[in-house]
Amino acid sequence: MTATGNGTYEGFTADERAAMKEHAQEQKKAARRGSKADKAAEAERDLLAKIAEMQDSDRIMAERVHAVVTATAPGLAPKLWYGMPAYALDGKVLCFFQSAAKFKARYATLGFNDPARLDDGTMWPTAFALTEVTPEVETRIAALVKQAVS
């Protein structure tokens, strides 16, 4: 949400409104699908198509994140969430990949939502900046996903 220099609320940014519209379209599309298996297959196809649309560096990272998440936790359901690749546990989004281009940021993000069991005391990270997915980063992502679903 944007605010002017004097603190006056100006509403959602164009990027935020676009993300909300994408989410509404995702919900409508999911409601029209047939069986549970059909819904799951189409959701994964939508996710892979969204990744394929990304710019080179974001696409490469999203492909690697997808491979690591699905290999580490095959029980998670791939889906789109506000136009981002996401992975759900029992219908709730556990983690997601946000491309740098999505909100014109300088880095992509791997984020975790409430269902993720990353608790570590009274404060812990739930989002991680990504500029490249190296073998070391893949190992860390796998460990985070494994902890998140445990």
Coordinates of N, CA and C in Angstrom, one line a residue:
M1 N 0.8 -1.2 0.0 CA 0.0 0.0 0.0 C 0.9 1.2 0.0
T2 N 0.4 2.3 -0.6 CA 1.2 3.5 -0.8 C 0.7 4.6 0.1
A3 N 1.6 5.4 0.5 CA 1.2 6.6 1.3 C 2.1 7.8 0.8
T4 N 1.5 9.0 0.8 CA 2.3 10.1 0.4 C 3.2 10.5 1.5
G5 N 4.1 11.4 1.3 CA 5.1 11.9 2.3 C 4.4 12.4 3.5
N6 N 3.2 12.9 3.5 CA 2.6 13.3 4.7 C 1.7 12.2 5.4
G7 N 1.9 11.0 4.9 CA 1.2 9.9 5.6 C -0.2 9.6 5.1
T8 N -0.6 10.3 4.1 CA -2.0 10.1 3.6 C -2.0 8.8 2.7
Y9 N -3.0 8.0 3.0 CA -3.2 6.7 2.3 C -3.6 6.9 0.9
E10 N -3.0 6.3 -0.1 CA -3.3 6.5 -1.5 C -3.9 5.2 -2.1
G11 N -4.0 4.1 -1.4 CA -4.6 2.9 -1.9 C -3.5 1.9 -2.3
F12 N -3.9 0.8 -3.0 CA -3.0 -0.2 -3.4 C -2.2 0.3 -4.6
T13 N -1.0 -0.2 -4.8 CA -0.3 0.1 -6.0 C -0.8 -0.7 -7.2
A14 N -0.4 -0.4 -8.4 CA -0.9 -1.1 -9.5 C -0.5 -2.6 -9.5
D15 N 0.8 -2.8 -9.0 CA 1.2 -4.2 -8.9 C 0.4 -5.0 -7.8
E16 N 0.1 -4.3 -6.7 CA -0.7 -5.0 -5.7 C -2.1 -5.3 -6.2
R17 N -2.7 -4.4 -7.0 CA -4.1 -4.6 -7.6 C -4.0 -5.7 -8.6
A18 N -2.9 -5.8 -9.4 CA -2.8 -6.9 -10.4 C -2.7 -8.2 -9.7
A19 N -1.9 -8.3 -8.6 CA -1.8 -9.5 -7.8 C -3.1 -10.0 -7.3
M20 N -3.9 -9.1 -6.8 CA -5.2 -9.4 -6.2 C -6.2 -9.9 -7.3
K21 N -6.1 -9.3 -8.5 CA -6.9 -9.7 -9.7 C -6.5 -11.1 -10.1
E22 N -5.2 -11.4 -10.1 CA -4.7 -12.7 -10.4 C -5.2 -13.8 -9.5
H23 N -5.2 -13.4 -8.2 CA -5.7 -14.3 -7.1 C -7.2 -14.6 -7.3
A24 N -8.0 -13.6 -7.7 CA -9.4 -13.8 -7.9 C -9.6 -14.7 -9.1
Q25 N -8.9 -14.5 -10.2 CA -9.0 -15.4 -11.3 C -8.6 -16.8 -11.0
E26 N -7.5 -17.0 -10.2 CA -7.1 -18.3 -9.8 C -8.2 -19.0 -9.0
Q27 N -8.9 -18.3 -8.1 CA -10.0 -18.9 -7.3 C -11.2 -19.3 -8.2
K28 N -11.5 -18.5 -9.2 CA -12.6 -18.8 -10.1 C -12.3 -20.0 -10.9
K29 N -11.1 -20.0 -11.4 CA -10.7 -21.2 -12.3 C -10.7 -22.5 -11.5
A30 N -10.2 -22.4 -10.2 CA -10.2 -23.6 -9.4 C -11.6 -24.1 -9.1
A31 N -12.5 -23.2 -8.9 CA -13.9 -23.6 -8.6 C -14.6 -24.3 -9.8
R32 N -14.1 -24.0 -11.0 CA -14.7 -24.6 -12.2 C -14.2 -26.0 -12.5
R33 N -13.1 -26.3 -12.0 CA -12.5 -27.6 -12.3 C -13.3 -28.8 -11.8
G34 N -13.0 -30.0 -12.4 CA -13.8 -31.2 -12.1 C -13.3 -31.9 -10.9
S35 N -12.8 -33.1 -11.0 CA -12.4 -33.9 -9.9 C -11.2 -33.4 -9.2
K36 N -10.9 -33.9 -8.1 CA -9.8 -33.5 -7.3 C -8.5 -33.7 -8.1
A37 N -8.4 -34.9 -8.8 CA -7.2 -35.2 -9.6 C -7.1 -34.2 -10.7
D38 N -8.2 -33.9 -11.4 CA -8.2 -32.9 -12.4 C -7.7 -31.5 -11.9
K39 N -8.2 -31.1 -10.8 CA -7.8 -29.9 -10.2 C -6.3 -29.8 -9.9
A40 N -5.8 -30.9 -9.3 CA -4.4 -31.0 -9.0 C -3.5 -30.9 -10.2
A41 N -3.9 -31.6 -11.2 CA -3.1 -31.7 -12.5 C -3.1 -30.3 -13.2
E42 N -4.3 -29.7 -13.2 CA -4.4 -28.4 -13.8 C -3.7 -27.3 -13.0
A43 N -3.7 -27.4 -11.7 CA -3.0 -26.4 -10.9 C -1.5 -26.5 -11.1
E44 N -1.0 -27.7 -11.2 CA 0.4 -27.9 -11.5 C 0.8 -27.3 -12.9
R45 N -0.1 -27.6 -13.9 CA 0.2 -27.1 -15.2 C 0.2 -25.5 -15.2
D46 N -0.8 -25.0 -14.5 CA -0.8 -23.5 -14.3 C 0.5 -23.0 -13.7
L47 N 0.9 -23.6 -12.6 CA 2.2 -23.2 -12.0 C 3.4 -23.3 -12.9
L48 N 3.5 -24.4 -13.7 CA 4.6 -24.5 -14.6 C 4.5 -23.5 -15.7
A49 N 3.3 -23.2 -16.2 CA 3.2 -22.2 -17.2 C 3.6 -20.8 -16.7
K50 N 3.2 -20.5 -15.4 CA 3.6 -19.2 -14.8 C 5.1 -19.1 -14.7
I51 N 5.8 -20.2 -14.3 CA 7.2 -20.2 -14.2 C 7.8 -20.0 -15.6
A52 N 7.3 -20.6 -16.6 CA 7.8 -20.5 -18.0 C 7.7 -19.1 -18.5
E53 N 6.7 -18.3 -18.0 CA 6.5 -16.9 -18.4 C 7.6 -15.9 -17.8
M54 N 8.3 -16.4 -16.8 CA 9.2 -15.5 -16.0 C 10.4 -15.1 -16.8
Q55 N 11.0 -14.0 -16.4 CA 12.3 -13.6 -17.0 C 13.3 -14.7 -16.7
D56 N 14.4 -14.7 -17.5 CA 15.4 -15.7 -17.4 C 15.9 -16.1 -16.0
S57 N 16.4 -15.1 -15.2 CA 17.0 -15.4 -13.9 C 15.9 -15.9 -12.9
D58 N 14.7 -15.2 -12.9 CA 13.6 -15.6 -12.1 C 13.1 -17.0 -12.5
R59 N 13.0 -17.3 -13.8 CA 12.6 -18.6 -14.3 C 13.5 -19.7 -13.8
I60 N 14.8 -19.5 -14.0 CA 15.8 -20.5 -13.6 C 15.7 -20.8 -12.1
M61 N 15.6 -19.8 -11.3 CA 15.4 -20.0 -9.8 C 14.1 -20.7 -9.5
A62 N 13.0 -20.2 -10.1 CA 11.7 -20.8 -9.8 C 11.7 -22.3 -10.2
E63 N 12.3 -22.7 -11.3 CA 12.4 -24.1 -11.8 C 13.2 -24.9 -10.7
R64 N 14.3 -24.4 -10.2 CA 15.1 -25.1 -9.2 C 14.3 -25.2 -7.9
V65 N 13.7 -24.1 -7.5 CA 12.9 -24.2 -6.3 C 11.8 -25.2 -6.4
H66 N 11.1 -25.2 -7.5 CA 10.0 -26.2 -7.8 C 10.6 -27.6 -7.7
A67 N 11.7 -27.8 -8.3 CA 12.3 -29.2 -8.3 C 12.6 -29.6 -6.9
V68 N 13.2 -28.7 -6.1 CA 13.6 -29.0 -4.7 C 12.4 -29.2 -3.8
V69 N 11.4 -28.4 -3.9 CA 10.2 -28.5 -3.1 C 9.5 -29.8 -3.4
T70 N 9.3 -30.1 -4.7 CA 8.5 -31.3 -5.0 C 9.3 -32.6 -4.7
A71 N 10.6 -32.5 -4.8 CA 11.4 -33.7 -4.4 C 11.4 -33.9 -2.9
T72 N 11.5 -32.8 -2.2 CA 11.6 -32.9 -0.7 C 10.3 -33.2 0.0
A73 N 9.2 -32.6 -0.6 CA 7.9 -32.8 0.0 C 6.8 -33.1 -1.1
P74 N 6.9 -34.3 -1.6 CA 5.9 -34.7 -2.7 C 4.5 -34.6 -2.3
G75 N 4.2 -34.5 -1.0 CA 2.8 -34.4 -0.6 C 2.2 -33.0 -0.7
L76 N 3.1 -32.0 -0.9 CA 2.6 -30.6 -1.1 C 1.9 -30.5 -2.4
A77 N 0.9 -29.7 -2.5 CA 0.1 -29.5 -3.7 C 0.6 -28.2 -4.4
P78 N 1.2 -28.3 -5.6 CA 1.6 -27.1 -6.4 C 0.4 -26.3 -6.8
K79 N 0.4 -25.0 -6.7 CA -0.7 -24.2 -7.2 C -0.2 -22.8 -7.4
L80 N -1.0 -21.9 -7.9 CA -0.7 -20.5 -8.0 C -1.4 -19.8 -6.8
W81 N -0.7 -18.8 -6.3 CA -1.2 -18.0 -5.2 C -0.9 -16.6 -5.5
Y82 N -1.8 -15.7 -5.7 CA -1.6 -14.3 -6.1 C -0.6 -14.3 -7.3
G83 N -0.8 -15.2 -8.2 CA 0.1 -15.2 -9.4 C 1.5 -15.7 -9.2
M84 N 1.7 -16.3 -8.1 CA 3.1 -16.8 -7.7 C 3.0 -18.4 -7.6
P85 N 4.1 -19.0 -7.9 CA 4.2 -20.5 -7.6 C 4.1 -20.7 -6.1
A86 N 3.3 -21.6 -5.7 CA 3.1 -21.9 -4.3 C 2.9 -23.4 -4.1
Y87 N 3.0 -23.8 -2.8 CA 2.9 -25.2 -2.5 C 2.0 -25.3 -1.2
A88 N 0.9 -26.0 -1.3 CA 0.0 -26.1 -0.2 C 0.0 -27.4 0.5
L89 N -0.3 -27.3 1.8 CA -0.4 -28.5 2.7 C -1.8 -28.4 3.3
D90 N -2.6 -29.5 3.0 CA -4.0 -29.5 3.5 C -4.8 -28.3 3.0
G91 N -4.6 -27.8 1.8 CA -5.3 -26.7 1.2 C -4.8 -25.3 1.6
K92 N -3.8 -25.2 2.5 CA -3.3 -23.9 2.9 C -1.9 -23.8 2.4
V93 N -1.6 -22.6 1.8 CA -0.3 -22.3 1.2 C 0.8 -22.4 2.3
L94 N 1.7 -23.3 2.1 CA 2.8 -23.4 3.1 C 4.0 -22.5 2.7
C95 N 4.4 -22.6 1.4 CA 5.5 -21.8 0.9 C 5.2 -21.3 -0.5
F96 N 6.0 -20.3 -0.9 CA 5.8 -19.7 -2.3 C 7.1 -19.1 -2.8
F97 N 7.1 -18.9 -4.1 CA 8.2 -18.3 -4.7 C 7.7 -17.0 -5.3
Q98 N 8.3 -15.9 -5.0 CA 7.9 -14.6 -5.6 C 9.1 -14.1 -6.5
S99 N 8.9 -13.9 -7.8 CA 9.9 -13.5 -8.7 C 10.3 -12.0 -8.3
A100 N 11.5 -11.7 -8.7 CA 12.0 -10.3 -8.5 C 11.1 -9.3 -9.3
A101 N 10.8 -9.8 -10.5 CA 10.0 -8.9 -11.4 C 8.6 -8.7 -10.9
K102 N 8.0 -9.5 -10.1 CA 6.6 -9.4 -9.7 C 6.3 -8.0 -9.1
F103 N 7.2 -7.6 -8.2 CA 7.0 -6.3 -7.6 C 8.2 -5.4 -7.8
K104 N 9.0 -5.6 -8.9 CA 10.1 -4.8 -9.3 C 11.2 -4.7 -8.2
A105 N 11.4 -5.9 -7.5 CA 12.4 -5.9 -6.4 C 13.7 -6.3 -7.0
R106 N 14.7 -6.2 -6.2 CA 16.1 -6.5 -6.6 C 16.4 -8.0 -6.4
Y107 N 15.5 -8.7 -5.7 CA 15.8 -10.2 -5.5 C 14.4 -10.9 -5.5
A108 N 14.5 -12.2 -5.8 CA 13.3 -13.0 -5.7 C 13.2 -13.4 -4.2
T109 N 12.1 -14.0 -3.8 CA 11.8 -14.4 -2.4 C 11.2 -15.8 -2.3
L110 N 11.7 -16.5 -1.4 CA 11.1 -17.8 -1.0 C 10.5 -17.5 0.3
G111 N 9.1 -17.6 0.4 CA 8.4 -17.2 1.6 C 7.6 -18.4 2.2
F112 N 7.4 -18.4 3.5 CA 6.7 -19.4 4.2 C 5.5 -18.7 4.9
N113 N 4.4 -19.4 4.9 CA 3.2 -18.9 5.6 C 3.0 -19.6 7.0
D114 N 1.9 -19.2 7.7 CA 1.7 -19.8 9.0 C 1.7 -21.3 9.2
P115 N 1.2 -22.1 8.2 CA 1.3 -23.5 8.4 C 2.7 -24.1 8.5
A116 N 3.7 -23.3 8.0 CA 5.1 -23.8 8.1 C 5.6 -23.8 9.5
R117 N 6.1 -24.9 9.9 CA 6.6 -25.1 11.2 C 8.1 -24.7 11.3
L118 N 8.4 -23.5 11.1 CA 9.8 -23.0 11.2 C 10.1 -22.3 12.5
D119 N 9.2 -22.5 13.5 CA 9.3 -21.8 14.8 C 10.7 -22.0 15.4
D120 N 11.2 -21.0 15.9 CA 12.5 -21.0 16.6 C 12.5 -20.0 17.7
G121 N 12.0 -20.3 18.8 CA 11.9 -19.4 19.9 C 10.8 -18.4 19.7
T122 N 11.0 -17.2 20.0 CA 9.9 -16.2 19.9 C 10.0 -15.3 18.6
M123 N 11.1 -15.6 17.8 CA 11.2 -14.9 16.5 C 12.0 -15.7 15.5
W124 N 11.5 -15.8 14.3 CA 12.2 -16.6 13.2 C 11.9 -16.0 11.9
P125 N 12.7 -16.2 10.9 CA 12.5 -15.7 9.5 C 11.4 -16.6 8.8
T126 N 10.6 -15.9 8.0 CA 9.6 -16.6 7.2 C 9.8 -16.2 5.7
A127 N 10.7 -15.4 5.3 CA 11.0 -15.1 4.0 C 12.5 -15.0 3.7
F128 N 12.9 -15.4 2.6 CA 14.4 -15.5 2.3 C 14.6 -14.9 0.9
A129 N 15.6 -14.0 0.8 CA 15.9 -13.4 -0.5 C 16.7 -14.4 -1.3
L130 N 16.5 -14.4 -2.6 CA 17.2 -15.3 -3.5 C 17.7 -14.5 -4.7
T131 N 19.0 -14.6 -4.9 CA 19.6 -14.0 -6.1 C 20.1 -15.0 -7.0
E132 N 20.3 -16.2 -6.5 CA 20.8 -17.4 -7.3 C 20.5 -18.6 -6.5
V133 N 20.1 -19.7 -7.2 CA 19.9 -21.0 -6.5 C 21.1 -21.9 -6.8
T134 N 22.0 -21.9 -5.9 CA 23.2 -22.8 -6.0 C 22.9 -24.1 -5.4
P135 N 23.8 -25.1 -5.5 CA 23.6 -26.4 -4.8 C 23.5 -26.2 -3.3
E136 N 24.3 -25.2 -2.7 CA 24.2 -24.9 -1.3 C 22.8 -24.4 -0.9
V137 N 22.3 -23.5 -1.8 CA 21.0 -22.9 -1.5 C 19.9 -24.0 -1.7
E138 N 20.0 -24.9 -2.6 CA 19.1 -26.0 -2.8 C 19.0 -26.8 -1.5
T139 N 20.2 -27.1 -0.9 CA 20.3 -27.9 0.3 C 19.5 -27.2 1.4
R140 N 19.7 -25.8 1.5 CA 19.1 -25.1 2.6 C 17.5 -25.0 2.3
I141 N 17.1 -24.9 1.1 CA 15.7 -24.9 0.8 C 15.1 -26.2 1.2
A142 N 15.7 -27.3 0.8 CA 15.2 -28.6 1.1 C 15.1 -28.8 2.7
A143 N 16.1 -28.3 3.4 CA 16.0 -28.4 4.9 C 14.8 -27.6 5.4
L144 N 14.6 -26.3 4.9 CA 13.5 -25.5 5.3 C 12.2 -26.1 5.0
V145 N 12.0 -26.7 3.8 CA 10.8 -27.3 3.4 C 10.5 -28.5 4.3
K146 N 11.6 -29.3 4.5 CA 11.4 -30.5 5.4 C 11.0 -30.1 6.8
Q147 N 11.6 -29.1 7.3 CA 11.2 -28.6 8.7 C 9.8 -28.0 8.6
A148 N 9.4 -27.3 7.6 CA 8.1 -26.7 7.5 C 7.0 -27.7 7.5
V149 N 7.2 -28.8 6.9 CA 6.1 -29.8 6.8 C 6.1 -30.8 8.0
S150 N 7.2 -30.8 8.8 CA 7.3 -31.8 9.9 C 6.3 -31.5 11.0

